Amino acid sequence: MKRSFFFLGAWLTLSACYQAPGTDGAAPQPPTVKLTDVPGHEGLVDGRHKDGPRMLAGESYLRSYMMLFGDISPAEVARAARGAEGNELFVSWKSHLGALGLPDYGADIARGAESNTIMLATYERLGVALCDRAAERDLKSARDRRVFDFELAKDPMDRAAFDAGFDVLHRTFLGYPASLASGRGDRFFRLYSDVLARHAAPGAAPSKLTPPEAGWSVVCYGLVRHPEFHLY
């Protein structure tokens, strides 16, 4: 038995010290000759996918909007975005899909390869429609809330109540707590307060939204236009 252990130990020691013939233990080095330098491979094309900025397909962005509208179909999204008063915030998918970068194979229009100002403005337009319709629906009724999933405070200027509601919107659009964005709550509270004051001022233009509802709608505008909503 002792002899068996002796031979086993000797074998393990030799195995650990063994090196393959012609190697010195160094890591293998990549070849120094390019493949195109090999005779007969001069015209070889590098077909590897290059690293670089990539844009998500327009359908991915639209899916986010559809979920925020209530996880409904494109036709239902169009009806919800249009509303009943005909202010043309959103007309029809046919009017906007090209600007959103989606292809139109019937008209031989290719998919947009990169973002542009028209595309971003069209997404903003859809976002504004989302915020207005959501304010009309969510802030006037507690039923089936999708965006403004909170109650309006009795005191519109209650900062603690604003912070709680803003955190709900921040998580909905940007995906993380508002407390992680230093100073953002203060800036949006100033925006909310300014809108509230303008809508409550004597002689203000009539609106279908109350001053607090209008304030929250504009806060929603700011978040749906935020670069993090579109880029992450």
Short mmCIF file of C-alpha atoms in Angstrom, two decimals, residues 5 11-12 19 35 41 48 58 64 70 86 94 100 116 135 149 152 156 168 176 189 202 204 209 212 221:
data_model
loop_
_atom_site.label_atom_id
_atom_site.label_comp_id
_atom_site.label_asym_id
_atom_site.label_seq_id
_atom_site.Cartn_x
_atom_site.Cartn_y
_atom_site.Cartn_z
CA PHE A 5 1.11 5.81 -2.68
CA TRP A 11 3.59 10.23 -11.10
CA LEU A 12 1.68 13.39 -10.06
CA GLN A 19 5.98 20.39 -20.67
CA LEU A 35 -4.58 36.10 -43.84
CA HIS A 41 -6.10 35.12 -50.34
CA ARG A 48 -16.89 40.00 -39.42
CA GLY A 58 -38.43 51.03 -34.04
CA SER A 64 -42.82 50.41 -24.81
CA GLY A 70 -52.27 49.74 -21.31
CA GLY A 86 -59.36 66.08 -32.52
CA LYS A 94 -49.78 55.60 -41.47
CA LEU A 100 -40.47 56.67 -36.68
CA ASN A 116 -32.62 61.86 -36.75
CA ALA A 135 -53.72 62.31 -17.29
CA ASP A 149 -50.75 55.21 -10.50
CA LEU A 152 -53.71 63.49 -6.26
CA PRO A 156 -51.28 70.38 -4.71
CA VAL A 168 -43.89 56.36 -9.49
CA TYR A 176 -35.18 53.20 -11.25
CA PHE A 189 -41.05 70.17 -8.67
CA PRO A 202 -56.80 84.62 -13.24
CA ALA A 204 -55.76 81.54 -17.75
CA LEU A 209 -57.29 69.41 -17.10
CA PRO A 212 -52.70 69.82 -10.70
CA TYR A 221 -43.68 65.24 -20.84
#
